[in-house]
mmCIF file with all atom_site columns, C-alpha atoms in Angstrom:
data_model
loop_
_atom_site.group_PDB
_atom_site.id
_atom_site.type_symbol
_atom_site.label_atom_id
_atom_site.label_alt_id
_atom_site.label_comp_id
_atom_site.label_asym_id
_atom_site.label_entity_id
_atom_site.label_seq_id
_atom_site.pdbx_PDB_ins_code
_atom_site.Cartn_x
_atom_site.Cartn_y
_atom_site.Cartn_z
_atom_site.occupancy
_atom_site.B_iso_or_equiv
_atom_site.pdbx_formal_charge
_atom_site.auth_seq_id
_atom_site.auth_comp_id
_atom_site.auth_asym_id
_atom_site.auth_atom_id
_atom_site.pdbx_PDB_model_num
ATOM 1   C CA . MET A 1 1   ? 0.182   -0.053  -0.177 1.00 44.00 ? 300 MET A CA 1
ATOM 2   C CA . VAL A 1 2   ? 1.458   3.138   -1.147 1.00 48.00 ? 301 VAL A CA 1
ATOM 3   C CA . GLY A 1 3   ? 2.631   5.834   1.795  1.00 50.00 ? 302 GLY A CA 1
ATOM 4   C CA . PHE A 1 4   ? 2.415   3.130   4.310  1.00 49.00 ? 303 PHE A CA 1
ATOM 5   C CA . LYS A 1 5   ? 5.331   1.000   6.030  1.00 53.00 ? 304 LYS A CA 1
ATOM 6   C CA . ALA A 1 6   ? 4.682   -2.642  6.425  1.00 51.00 ? 305 ALA A CA 1
ATOM 7   C CA . THR A 1 7   ? 4.642   -2.159  10.207 1.00 54.00 ? 306 THR A CA 1
ATOM 8   C CA . ASP A 1 8   ? 2.022   0.737   9.820  1.00 58.00 ? 307 ASP A CA 1
ATOM 9   C CA . ILE A 1 9   ? -0.408  -1.600  7.784  1.00 72.00 ? 308 ILE A CA 1
ATOM 10  C CA . PRO A 1 10  ? -3.056  -2.849  10.592 1.00 73.00 ? 309 PRO A CA 1
ATOM 11  C CA . PRO A 1 11  ? -3.695  -6.563  10.475 1.00 81.00 ? 310 PRO A CA 1
ATOM 12  C CA . THR A 1 12  ? -7.186  -7.647  9.101  1.00 85.00 ? 311 THR A CA 1
ATOM 13  C CA . ALA A 1 13  ? -9.608  -9.410  11.152 1.00 81.00 ? 312 ALA A CA 1
ATOM 14  C CA . THR A 1 14  ? -8.690  -12.896 8.862  1.00 88.00 ? 313 THR A CA 1
ATOM 15  C CA . VAL A 1 15  ? -5.114  -12.470 9.671  1.00 90.00 ? 314 VAL A CA 1
ATOM 16  C CA . LYS A 1 16  ? -5.829  -11.739 13.735 1.00 88.00 ? 315 LYS A CA 1
ATOM 17  C CA . PHE A 1 17  ? -8.090  -14.736 13.565 1.00 89.00 ? 316 PHE A CA 1
ATOM 18  C CA . LEU A 1 18  ? -5.556  -17.333 12.002 1.00 91.00 ? 317 LEU A CA 1
ATOM 19  C CA . GLY A 1 19  ? -2.621  -15.764 14.001 1.00 92.00 ? 318 GLY A CA 1
ATOM 20  C CA . ALA A 1 20  ? -4.363  -15.874 17.357 1.00 91.00 ? 319 ALA A CA 1
ATOM 21  C CA . GLY A 1 21  ? -5.621  -19.606 16.592 1.00 92.00 ? 320 GLY A CA 1
ATOM 22  C CA . THR A 1 22  ? -1.996  -20.395 15.141 1.00 94.00 ? 321 THR A CA 1
ATOM 23  C CA . ALA A 1 23  ? -0.426  -19.278 18.212 1.00 94.00 ? 322 ALA A CA 1
ATOM 24  C CA . ALA A 1 24  ? -2.428  -21.125 20.746 1.00 93.00 ? 323 ALA A CA 1
ATOM 25  C CA . CYS A 1 25  ? -1.804  -23.775 18.740 1.00 96.00 ? 324 CYS A CA 1
ATOM 26  C CA . ILE A 1 26  ? 2.129   -23.535 19.517 1.00 96.00 ? 325 ILE A CA 1
ATOM 27  C CA . ALA A 1 27  ? 1.451   -22.999 23.007 1.00 95.00 ? 326 ALA A CA 1
ATOM 28  C CA . ASP A 1 28  ? -0.894  -26.253 23.252 1.00 95.00 ? 327 ASP A CA 1
ATOM 29  C CA . LEU A 1 29  ? 1.626   -28.369 21.845 1.00 95.00 ? 328 LEU A CA 1
ATOM 30  C CA . ILE A 1 30  ? 4.132   -27.317 24.581 1.00 96.00 ? 329 ILE A CA 1
ATOM 31  C CA . THR A 1 31  ? 1.765   -27.429 27.604 1.00 96.00 ? 330 THR A CA 1
ATOM 32  C CA . PHE A 1 32  ? -0.723  -30.278 26.497 1.00 96.00 ? 331 PHE A CA 1
ATOM 33  C CA . PRO A 1 33  ? 1.426   -32.801 29.023 1.00 96.00 ? 332 PRO A CA 1
ATOM 34  C CA . LEU A 1 34  ? 0.356   -30.472 32.054 1.00 96.00 ? 333 LEU A CA 1
ATOM 35  C CA . ASP A 1 35  ? -2.834  -30.117 30.897 1.00 95.00 ? 334 ASP A CA 1
ATOM 36  C CA . THR A 1 36  ? -3.328  -33.835 30.696 1.00 94.00 ? 335 THR A CA 1
ATOM 37  C CA . ALA A 1 37  ? -1.927  -33.875 34.052 1.00 94.00 ? 336 ALA A CA 1
ATOM 38  C CA . LYS A 1 38  ? -4.630  -31.784 35.542 1.00 94.00 ? 337 LYS A CA 1
ATOM 39  C CA . VAL A 1 39  ? -7.243  -33.543 33.838 1.00 93.00 ? 338 VAL A CA 1
ATOM 40  C CA . ARG A 1 40  ? -5.818  -36.850 35.607 1.00 91.00 ? 339 ARG A CA 1
ATOM 41  C CA . LEU A 1 41  ? -5.681  -35.406 38.915 1.00 91.00 ? 340 LEU A CA 1
ATOM 42  C CA . GLN A 1 42  ? -9.142  -33.773 38.470 1.00 89.00 ? 341 GLN A CA 1
ATOM 43  C CA . ILE A 1 43  ? -10.714 -36.998 37.789 1.00 86.00 ? 342 ILE A CA 1
ATOM 44  C CA . GLN A 1 44  ? -8.515  -39.289 40.268 1.00 84.00 ? 343 GLN A CA 1
ATOM 45  C CA . GLY A 1 45  ? -10.724 -41.196 42.803 1.00 73.00 ? 344 GLY A CA 1
ATOM 46  C CA . GLU A 1 46  ? -14.290 -40.381 40.714 1.00 67.00 ? 345 GLU A CA 1
ATOM 47  C CA . SER A 1 47  ? -15.320 -44.127 40.487 1.00 55.00 ? 346 SER A CA 1
ATOM 48  C CA . GLN A 1 48  ? -13.746 -45.032 44.163 1.00 53.00 ? 347 GLN A CA 1
ATOM 49  C CA . GLY A 1 49  ? -15.299 -43.951 47.846 1.00 48.00 ? 348 GLY A CA 1
ATOM 50  C CA . PRO A 1 50  ? -14.004 -40.987 49.339 1.00 45.00 ? 349 PRO A CA 1
ATOM 51  C CA . VAL A 1 51  ? -11.847 -43.213 51.920 1.00 41.00 ? 350 VAL A CA 1
ATOM 52  C CA . ARG A 1 52  ? -10.448 -45.542 49.278 1.00 45.00 ? 351 ARG A CA 1
ATOM 53  C CA . ALA A 1 53  ? -9.568  -42.517 46.812 1.00 44.00 ? 352 ALA A CA 1
ATOM 54  C CA . THR A 1 54  ? -7.773  -40.595 49.401 1.00 43.00 ? 353 THR A CA 1
ATOM 55  C CA . ALA A 1 55  ? -5.931  -43.536 50.669 1.00 44.00 ? 354 ALA A CA 1
ATOM 56  C CA . GLY A 1 56  ? -4.688  -44.898 47.268 1.00 47.00 ? 355 GLY A CA 1
ATOM 57  C CA . ALA A 1 57  ? -4.265  -41.896 45.258 1.00 52.00 ? 356 ALA A CA 1
ATOM 58  C CA . GLN A 1 58  ? -2.280  -43.108 42.060 1.00 81.00 ? 357 GLN A CA 1
ATOM 59  C CA . TYR A 1 59  ? -1.017  -39.446 41.194 1.00 85.00 ? 358 TYR A CA 1
ATOM 60  C CA . ARG A 1 60  ? 0.467   -37.341 43.540 1.00 87.00 ? 359 ARG A CA 1
ATOM 61  C CA . GLY A 1 61  ? 1.355   -33.753 42.629 1.00 89.00 ? 360 GLY A CA 1
ATOM 62  C CA . VAL A 1 62  ? 1.818   -32.554 38.613 1.00 92.00 ? 361 VAL A CA 1
ATOM 63  C CA . LEU A 1 63  ? 5.366   -33.880 38.425 1.00 93.00 ? 362 LEU A CA 1
ATOM 64  C CA . GLY A 1 64  ? 4.335   -37.444 39.896 1.00 93.00 ? 363 GLY A CA 1
ATOM 65  C CA . THR A 1 65  ? 1.520   -37.497 37.646 1.00 93.00 ? 364 THR A CA 1
ATOM 66  C CA . ILE A 1 66  ? 3.330   -37.235 34.344 1.00 94.00 ? 365 ILE A CA 1
ATOM 67  C CA . LEU A 1 67  ? 6.331   -39.496 35.479 1.00 94.00 ? 366 LEU A CA 1
ATOM 68  C CA . THR A 1 68  ? 3.647   -42.253 36.709 1.00 91.00 ? 367 THR A CA 1
ATOM 69  C CA . MET A 1 69  ? 1.916   -41.635 32.972 1.00 91.00 ? 368 MET A CA 1
ATOM 70  C CA . VAL A 1 70  ? 5.128   -41.880 31.510 1.00 92.00 ? 369 VAL A CA 1
ATOM 71  C CA . ARG A 1 71  ? 5.972   -45.251 33.343 1.00 91.00 ? 370 ARG A CA 1
ATOM 72  C CA . THR A 1 72  ? 2.470   -47.265 33.399 1.00 88.00 ? 371 THR A CA 1
ATOM 73  C CA . GLU A 1 73  ? 1.333   -45.962 29.672 1.00 88.00 ? 372 GLU A CA 1
ATOM 74  C CA . GLY A 1 74  ? 4.068   -44.416 28.074 1.00 90.00 ? 373 GLY A CA 1
ATOM 75  C CA . PRO A 1 75  ? 5.632   -41.062 27.030 1.00 93.00 ? 374 PRO A CA 1
ATOM 76  C CA . ARG A 1 76  ? 2.581   -40.835 24.348 1.00 91.00 ? 375 ARG A CA 1
ATOM 77  C CA . SER A 1 77  ? -0.143  -41.007 26.802 1.00 91.00 ? 376 SER A CA 1
ATOM 78  C CA . LEU A 1 78  ? 0.949   -37.246 27.812 1.00 94.00 ? 377 LEU A CA 1
ATOM 79  C CA . TYR A 1 79  ? -0.083  -36.196 24.374 1.00 94.00 ? 378 TYR A CA 1
ATOM 80  C CA . SER A 1 80  ? -3.472  -38.673 24.066 1.00 92.00 ? 379 SER A CA 1
ATOM 81  C CA . GLY A 1 81  ? -6.248  -36.254 22.700 1.00 93.00 ? 380 GLY A CA 1
ATOM 82  C CA . LEU A 1 82  ? -3.847  -33.701 21.002 1.00 95.00 ? 381 LEU A CA 1
ATOM 83  C CA . VAL A 1 83  ? -5.776  -33.450 17.836 1.00 96.00 ? 382 VAL A CA 1
ATOM 84  C CA . ALA A 1 84  ? -8.721  -32.717 19.551 1.00 95.00 ? 383 ALA A CA 1
ATOM 85  C CA . GLY A 1 85  ? -6.891  -30.210 21.687 1.00 95.00 ? 384 GLY A CA 1
ATOM 86  C CA . LEU A 1 86  ? -5.459  -28.336 18.421 1.00 96.00 ? 385 LEU A CA 1
ATOM 87  C CA . GLN A 1 87  ? -8.926  -27.930 16.763 1.00 96.00 ? 386 GLN A CA 1
ATOM 88  C CA . ARG A 1 88  ? -10.060 -26.760 19.973 1.00 95.00 ? 387 ARG A CA 1
ATOM 89  C CA . GLN A 1 89  ? -7.542  -23.896 20.255 1.00 94.00 ? 388 GLN A CA 1
ATOM 90  C CA . MET A 1 90  ? -7.550  -23.203 16.447 1.00 94.00 ? 389 MET A CA 1
ATOM 91  C CA . SER A 1 91  ? -11.578 -22.809 16.711 1.00 93.00 ? 390 SER A CA 1
ATOM 92  C CA . PHE A 1 92  ? -11.588 -21.385 20.323 1.00 94.00 ? 391 PHE A CA 1
ATOM 93  C CA . ALA A 1 93  ? -8.419  -18.863 20.677 1.00 92.00 ? 392 ALA A CA 1
ATOM 94  C CA . SER A 1 94  ? -9.440  -17.657 16.977 1.00 93.00 ? 393 SER A CA 1
ATOM 95  C CA . VAL A 1 95  ? -12.564 -16.574 18.184 1.00 93.00 ? 394 VAL A CA 1
ATOM 96  C CA . ARG A 1 96  ? -11.908 -15.583 21.752 1.00 92.00 ? 395 ARG A CA 1
ATOM 97  C CA . ILE A 1 97  ? -8.842  -13.493 20.757 1.00 91.00 ? 396 ILE A CA 1
ATOM 98  C CA . GLY A 1 98  ? -8.868  -13.058 17.279 1.00 90.00 ? 397 GLY A CA 1
ATOM 99  C CA . LEU A 1 99  ? -12.219 -11.764 16.807 1.00 91.00 ? 398 LEU A CA 1
ATOM 100 C CA . TYR A 1 100 ? -11.783 -9.442  19.707 1.00 92.00 ? 399 TYR A CA 1
ATOM 101 C CA . ASP A 1 101 ? -11.058 -6.233  17.931 1.00 89.00 ? 400 ASP A CA 1
ATOM 102 C CA . SER A 1 102 ? -13.728 -6.535  15.244 1.00 90.00 ? 401 SER A CA 1
ATOM 103 C CA . VAL A 1 103 ? -16.354 -7.168  18.000 1.00 92.00 ? 402 VAL A CA 1
ATOM 104 C CA . LYS A 1 104 ? -15.382 -4.375  19.769 1.00 92.00 ? 403 LYS A CA 1
ATOM 105 C CA . GLN A 1 105 ? -15.479 -1.917  16.595 1.00 90.00 ? 404 GLN A CA 1
ATOM 106 C CA . PHE A 1 106 ? -19.136 -3.454  16.152 1.00 91.00 ? 405 PHE A CA 1
ATOM 107 C CA . TYR A 1 107 ? -20.406 -2.353  19.868 1.00 91.00 ? 406 TYR A CA 1
ATOM 108 C CA . THR A 1 108 ? -18.318 1.077   19.432 1.00 89.00 ? 407 THR A CA 1
ATOM 109 C CA . LYS A 1 109 ? -19.955 1.707   15.869 1.00 85.00 ? 408 LYS A CA 1
ATOM 110 C CA . GLY A 1 110 ? -16.512 2.370   14.394 1.00 76.00 ? 409 GLY A CA 1
ATOM 111 C CA . SER A 1 111 ? -15.440 4.817   16.760 1.00 79.00 ? 410 SER A CA 1
ATOM 112 C CA . GLU A 1 112 ? -11.513 5.026   17.962 1.00 77.00 ? 411 GLU A CA 1
ATOM 113 C CA . HIS A 1 113 ? -12.632 5.390   21.356 1.00 82.00 ? 412 HIS A CA 1
ATOM 114 C CA . ALA A 1 114 ? -13.908 2.555   23.153 1.00 85.00 ? 413 ALA A CA 1
ATOM 115 C CA . SER A 1 115 ? -15.500 2.648   26.737 1.00 88.00 ? 414 SER A CA 1
ATOM 116 C CA . ILE A 1 116 ? -14.813 0.074   29.181 1.00 90.00 ? 415 ILE A CA 1
ATOM 117 C CA . GLY A 1 117 ? -18.456 -1.353  29.010 1.00 91.00 ? 416 GLY A CA 1
ATOM 118 C CA . SER A 1 118 ? -17.732 -1.336  25.285 1.00 92.00 ? 417 SER A CA 1
ATOM 119 C CA . ARG A 1 119 ? -14.953 -3.585  25.677 1.00 92.00 ? 418 ARG A CA 1
ATOM 120 C CA . LEU A 1 120 ? -16.424 -5.880  28.611 1.00 93.00 ? 419 LEU A CA 1
ATOM 121 C CA . LEU A 1 121 ? -19.153 -6.651  26.061 1.00 93.00 ? 420 LEU A CA 1
ATOM 122 C CA . ALA A 1 122 ? -16.486 -7.639  23.155 1.00 93.00 ? 421 ALA A CA 1
ATOM 123 C CA . GLY A 1 123 ? -14.605 -9.512  26.037 1.00 93.00 ? 422 GLY A CA 1
ATOM 124 C CA . SER A 1 124 ? -17.708 -11.621 27.201 1.00 94.00 ? 423 SER A CA 1
ATOM 125 C CA . THR A 1 125 ? -19.361 -11.731 23.564 1.00 94.00 ? 424 THR A CA 1
ATOM 126 C CA . THR A 1 126 ? -16.015 -13.404 22.099 1.00 94.00 ? 425 THR A CA 1
ATOM 127 C CA . GLY A 1 127 ? -15.500 -15.338 25.173 1.00 94.00 ? 426 GLY A CA 1
ATOM 128 C CA . ALA A 1 128 ? -18.990 -17.078 25.266 1.00 94.00 ? 427 ALA A CA 1
ATOM 129 C CA . LEU A 1 129 ? -19.093 -17.536 21.218 1.00 94.00 ? 428 LEU A CA 1
ATOM 130 C CA . ALA A 1 130 ? -15.762 -19.230 21.311 1.00 95.00 ? 429 ALA A CA 1
ATOM 131 C CA . VAL A 1 131 ? -17.157 -21.849 24.048 1.00 95.00 ? 430 VAL A CA 1
ATOM 132 C CA . ALA A 1 132 ? -20.377 -22.194 22.123 1.00 93.00 ? 431 ALA A CA 1
ATOM 133 C CA . VAL A 1 133 ? -18.401 -23.312 18.859 1.00 94.00 ? 432 VAL A CA 1
ATOM 134 C CA . ALA A 1 134 ? -15.173 -25.165 20.499 1.00 95.00 ? 433 ALA A CA 1
ATOM 135 C CA . GLN A 1 135 ? -17.094 -26.909 23.194 1.00 96.00 ? 434 GLN A CA 1
ATOM 136 C CA . PRO A 1 136 ? -17.269 -30.329 21.198 1.00 96.00 ? 435 PRO A CA 1
ATOM 137 C CA . THR A 1 137 ? -13.754 -30.448 20.969 1.00 96.00 ? 436 THR A CA 1
ATOM 138 C CA . ASP A 1 138 ? -12.968 -29.664 24.493 1.00 96.00 ? 437 ASP A CA 1
ATOM 139 C CA . VAL A 1 139 ? -15.327 -32.499 25.564 1.00 96.00 ? 438 VAL A CA 1
ATOM 140 C CA . VAL A 1 140 ? -13.532 -35.136 22.910 1.00 95.00 ? 439 VAL A CA 1
ATOM 141 C CA . LYS A 1 141 ? -10.247 -33.566 24.290 1.00 95.00 ? 440 LYS A CA 1
ATOM 142 C CA . VAL A 1 142 ? -11.014 -34.592 28.196 1.00 94.00 ? 441 VAL A CA 1
ATOM 143 C CA . ARG A 1 143 ? -12.624 -37.777 27.052 1.00 91.00 ? 442 ARG A CA 1
ATOM 144 C CA . PHE A 1 144 ? -9.009  -38.662 25.612 1.00 91.00 ? 443 PHE A CA 1
ATOM 145 C CA . GLN A 1 145 ? -6.983  -37.594 28.090 1.00 89.00 ? 444 GLN A CA 1
ATOM 146 C CA . ALA A 1 146 ? -9.237  -39.452 31.030 1.00 87.00 ? 445 ALA A CA 1
ATOM 147 C CA . GLN A 1 147 ? -9.779  -42.197 29.059 1.00 80.00 ? 446 GLN A CA 1
ATOM 148 C CA . ALA A 1 148 ? -6.732  -44.700 30.120 1.00 64.00 ? 447 ALA A CA 1
ATOM 149 C CA . ARG A 1 149 ? -7.290  -44.949 33.439 1.00 51.00 ? 448 ARG A CA 1
ATOM 150 C CA . ALA A 1 150 ? -10.558 -46.770 32.853 1.00 48.00 ? 449 ALA A CA 1
ATOM 151 C CA . GLY A 1 151 ? -8.238  -49.462 31.805 1.00 58.00 ? 450 GLY A CA 1
ATOM 152 C CA . GLY A 1 152 ? -9.435  -49.656 28.271 1.00 63.00 ? 451 GLY A CA 1
ATOM 153 C CA . ARG A 1 153 ? -9.652  -47.476 25.106 1.00 73.00 ? 452 ARG A CA 1
ATOM 154 C CA . ARG A 1 154 ? -13.347 -46.647 24.068 1.00 82.00 ? 453 ARG A CA 1
ATOM 155 C CA . TYR A 1 155 ? -12.398 -44.115 21.360 1.00 86.00 ? 454 TYR A CA 1
ATOM 156 C CA . GLN A 1 156 ? -10.061 -45.223 18.577 1.00 86.00 ? 455 GLN A CA 1
ATOM 157 C CA . SER A 1 157 ? -9.632  -41.928 16.983 1.00 90.00 ? 456 SER A CA 1
ATOM 158 C CA . THR A 1 158 ? -10.981 -38.451 17.159 1.00 92.00 ? 457 THR A CA 1
ATOM 159 C CA . VAL A 1 159 ? -13.409 -38.844 14.342 1.00 94.00 ? 458 VAL A CA 1
ATOM 160 C CA . ASP A 1 160 ? -14.365 -42.122 16.198 1.00 93.00 ? 459 ASP A CA 1
ATOM 161 C CA . ALA A 1 161 ? -14.735 -39.877 19.631 1.00 93.00 ? 460 ALA A CA 1
ATOM 162 C CA . TYR A 1 162 ? -17.011 -37.422 17.848 1.00 95.00 ? 461 TYR A CA 1
ATOM 163 C CA . LYS A 1 163 ? -19.191 -40.191 16.202 1.00 94.00 ? 462 LYS A CA 1
ATOM 164 C CA . THR A 1 164 ? -19.352 -42.361 19.398 1.00 94.00 ? 463 THR A CA 1
ATOM 165 C CA . ILE A 1 165 ? -20.589 -39.479 21.724 1.00 94.00 ? 464 ILE A CA 1
ATOM 166 C CA . ALA A 1 166 ? -23.156 -38.175 19.455 1.00 95.00 ? 465 ALA A CA 1
ATOM 167 C CA . ARG A 1 167 ? -24.586 -41.710 18.668 1.00 95.00 ? 466 ARG A CA 1
ATOM 168 C CA . GLU A 1 168 ? -24.495 -43.006 22.516 1.00 94.00 ? 467 GLU A CA 1
ATOM 169 C CA . GLU A 1 169 ? -25.447 -39.566 24.160 1.00 94.00 ? 468 GLU A CA 1
ATOM 170 C CA . GLY A 1 170 ? -27.048 -37.593 21.606 1.00 94.00 ? 469 GLY A CA 1
ATOM 171 C CA . PHE A 1 171 ? -25.996 -34.811 19.639 1.00 91.00 ? 470 PHE A CA 1
ATOM 172 C CA . GLY A 1 172 ? -26.286 -32.534 22.747 1.00 93.00 ? 471 GLY A CA 1
ATOM 173 C CA . GLY A 1 173 ? -23.596 -35.089 24.438 1.00 93.00 ? 472 GLY A CA 1
ATOM 174 C CA . LEU A 1 174 ? -20.686 -33.000 22.635 1.00 95.00 ? 473 LEU A CA 1
ATOM 175 C CA . TRP A 1 175 ? -21.799 -29.778 24.307 1.00 95.00 ? 474 TRP A CA 1
ATOM 176 C CA . LYS A 1 176 ? -21.925 -31.036 27.900 1.00 94.00 ? 475 LYS A CA 1
ATOM 177 C CA . GLY A 1 177 ? -21.061 -28.455 30.195 1.00 93.00 ? 476 GLY A CA 1
ATOM 178 C CA . THR A 1 178 ? -21.416 -25.757 27.968 1.00 94.00 ? 477 THR A CA 1
ATOM 179 C CA . SER A 1 179 ? -23.398 -23.418 30.355 1.00 94.00 ? 478 SER A CA 1
ATOM 180 C CA . PRO A 1 180 ? -20.383 -23.186 33.228 1.00 94.00 ? 479 PRO A CA 1
ATOM 181 C CA . ASN A 1 181 ? -17.915 -23.025 30.575 1.00 94.00 ? 480 ASN A CA 1
ATOM 182 C CA . VAL A 1 182 ? -19.733 -20.259 28.659 1.00 94.00 ? 481 VAL A CA 1
ATOM 183 C CA . ALA A 1 183 ? -19.862 -18.155 32.220 1.00 93.00 ? 482 ALA A CA 1
ATOM 184 C CA . ARG A 1 184 ? -15.977 -18.985 33.103 1.00 93.00 ? 483 ARG A CA 1
ATOM 185 C CA . ASN A 1 185 ? -14.504 -18.005 29.987 1.00 93.00 ? 484 ASN A CA 1
ATOM 186 C CA . ALA A 1 186 ? -16.878 -14.710 29.552 1.00 91.00 ? 485 ALA A CA 1
ATOM 187 C CA . ILE A 1 187 ? -14.954 -13.597 32.688 1.00 93.00 ? 486 ILE A CA 1
ATOM 188 C CA . VAL A 1 188 ? -11.497 -14.892 32.041 1.00 92.00 ? 487 VAL A CA 1
ATOM 189 C CA . ASN A 1 189 ? -12.032 -13.192 28.475 1.00 92.00 ? 488 ASN A CA 1
ATOM 190 C CA . CYS A 1 190 ? -13.231 -9.814  30.026 1.00 90.00 ? 489 CYS A CA 1
ATOM 191 C CA . ALA A 1 191 ? -10.494 -10.053 32.516 1.00 90.00 ? 490 ALA A CA 1
ATOM 192 C CA . GLU A 1 192 ? -7.582  -10.656 30.135 1.00 91.00 ? 491 GLU A CA 1
ATOM 193 C CA . LEU A 1 193 ? -8.161  -8.997  26.986 1.00 90.00 ? 492 LEU A CA 1
ATOM 194 C CA . VAL A 1 194 ? -10.009 -5.688  28.359 1.00 90.00 ? 493 VAL A CA 1
ATOM 195 C CA . THR A 1 195 ? -7.287  -5.471  30.950 1.00 92.00 ? 494 THR A CA 1
ATOM 196 C CA . TYR A 1 196 ? -4.557  -5.932  28.146 1.00 90.00 ? 495 TYR A CA 1
ATOM 197 C CA . ASP A 1 197 ? -6.482  -3.533  25.929 1.00 89.00 ? 496 ASP A CA 1
ATOM 198 C CA . LEU A 1 198 ? -6.608  -0.714  29.125 1.00 90.00 ? 497 LEU A CA 1
ATOM 199 C CA . ILE A 1 199 ? -2.880  -0.988  29.811 1.00 91.00 ? 498 ILE A CA 1
ATOM 200 C CA . LYS A 1 200 ? -1.960  -0.761  26.282 1.00 87.00 ? 499 LYS A CA 1
ATOM 201 C CA . ASP A 1 201 ? -3.996  2.407   25.911 1.00 86.00 ? 500 ASP A CA 1
ATOM 202 C CA . ALA A 1 202 ? -2.354  3.538   29.012 1.00 88.00 ? 501 ALA A CA 1
ATOM 203 C CA . LEU A 1 203 ? 0.903   3.073   27.872 1.00 89.00 ? 502 LEU A CA 1
ATOM 204 C CA . LEU A 1 204 ? 0.398   4.568   23.863 1.00 84.00 ? 503 LEU A CA 1
ATOM 205 C CA . LYS A 1 205 ? -1.202  7.976   25.601 1.00 84.00 ? 504 LYS A CA 1
ATOM 206 C CA . ALA A 1 206 ? 2.236   8.034   28.255 1.00 83.00 ? 505 ALA A CA 1
ATOM 207 C CA . ASN A 1 207 ? 3.964   7.711   25.328 1.00 79.00 ? 506 ASN A CA 1
ATOM 208 C CA . LEU A 1 208 ? 5.903   4.488   26.536 1.00 75.00 ? 507 LEU A CA 1
ATOM 209 C CA . MET A 1 209 ? 5.173   2.721   23.634 1.00 69.00 ? 508 MET A CA 1
ATOM 210 C CA . THR A 1 210 ? 4.580   3.637   20.081 1.00 65.00 ? 509 THR A CA 1
ATOM 211 C CA . GLY A 1 211 ? 2.432   1.888   17.061 1.00 57.00 ? 510 GLY A CA 1
ATOM 212 C CA . SER A 1 212 ? -0.587  -0.063  17.232 1.00 54.00 ? 511 SER A CA 1
ATOM 213 C CA . CYS A 1 213 ? -1.032  -3.564  18.578 1.00 51.00 ? 512 CYS A CA 1
ATOM 214 C CA . PRO A 1 214 ? -3.837  -5.695  18.468 1.00 53.00 ? 513 PRO A CA 1
ATOM 215 C CA . PRO A 1 215 ? -4.861  -7.522  21.614 1.00 54.00 ? 514 PRO A CA 1
ATOM 216 C CA . PHE A 1 216 ? -4.132  -10.933 19.835 1.00 47.00 ? 515 PHE A CA 1
ATOM 217 C CA . SER A 1 217 ? -0.144  -9.877  19.533 1.00 46.00 ? 516 SER A CA 1
ATOM 218 C CA . ALA A 1 218 ? -0.048  -10.290 23.474 1.00 48.00 ? 517 ALA A CA 1
ATOM 219 C CA . TRP A 1 219 ? -0.231  -14.077 22.293 1.00 45.00 ? 518 TRP A CA 1
ATOM 220 C CA . VAL A 1 220 ? 1.589   -13.791 18.913 1.00 45.00 ? 519 VAL A CA 1
ATOM 221 C CA . PRO A 1 221 ? 5.265   -13.178 19.563 1.00 42.00 ? 520 PRO A CA 1
ATOM 222 C CA . GLY A 1 222 ? 7.236   -10.433 17.252 1.00 40.00 ? 521 GLY A CA 1
ATOM 223 C CA . THR A 1 223 ? 4.105   -8.580  16.545 1.00 38.00 ? 522 THR A CA 1
ATOM 224 C CA . TRP A 1 224 ? 5.213   -5.256  18.572 1.00 37.00 ? 523 TRP A CA 1
#
């Protein structure tokens, strides 16, 4: 574009959408074993009585859980459900982060001066919408992460998991837990993106930084 440097051209909504999803997928690849350990710790003892669950805990702490899984199930168990996890991040983060600016502009009717209320509305909207879109992938991801402890594999592949859940539990089974997840992520998104947005504006007004930096760039290294 004539008269603009490459760094002066604001990214399009498509670039923000894809950039946010891609960055989230990279982060998920690195942190997925920790997420799997979290799920195993959360569900531990659910099929046992309270006394037995406390006395015979299989996993103890994050590191202990990871080492136990590697020893008893092999290193690949730490990445069980990764495909669904990447599908989740690509759909969830793309909407939650990548569409924040566009939704904020919608609420402000294109005005450059967005109120806190408009930002909060944008954050809660994209957070809730992201869950509505990505909930099936989250359900499948957690099912994969948890299934090894039952002593057998119920789902043979990611596609098989979607089909099995829909067939045995109904189409709504893929959206189990949506309501609390919507509430949680609407709040989390407001806290993360609105706080980031306000701090960025304050830094720009104080001339402590220059340039236009969209919220999604907080998750994309090299965009500042």
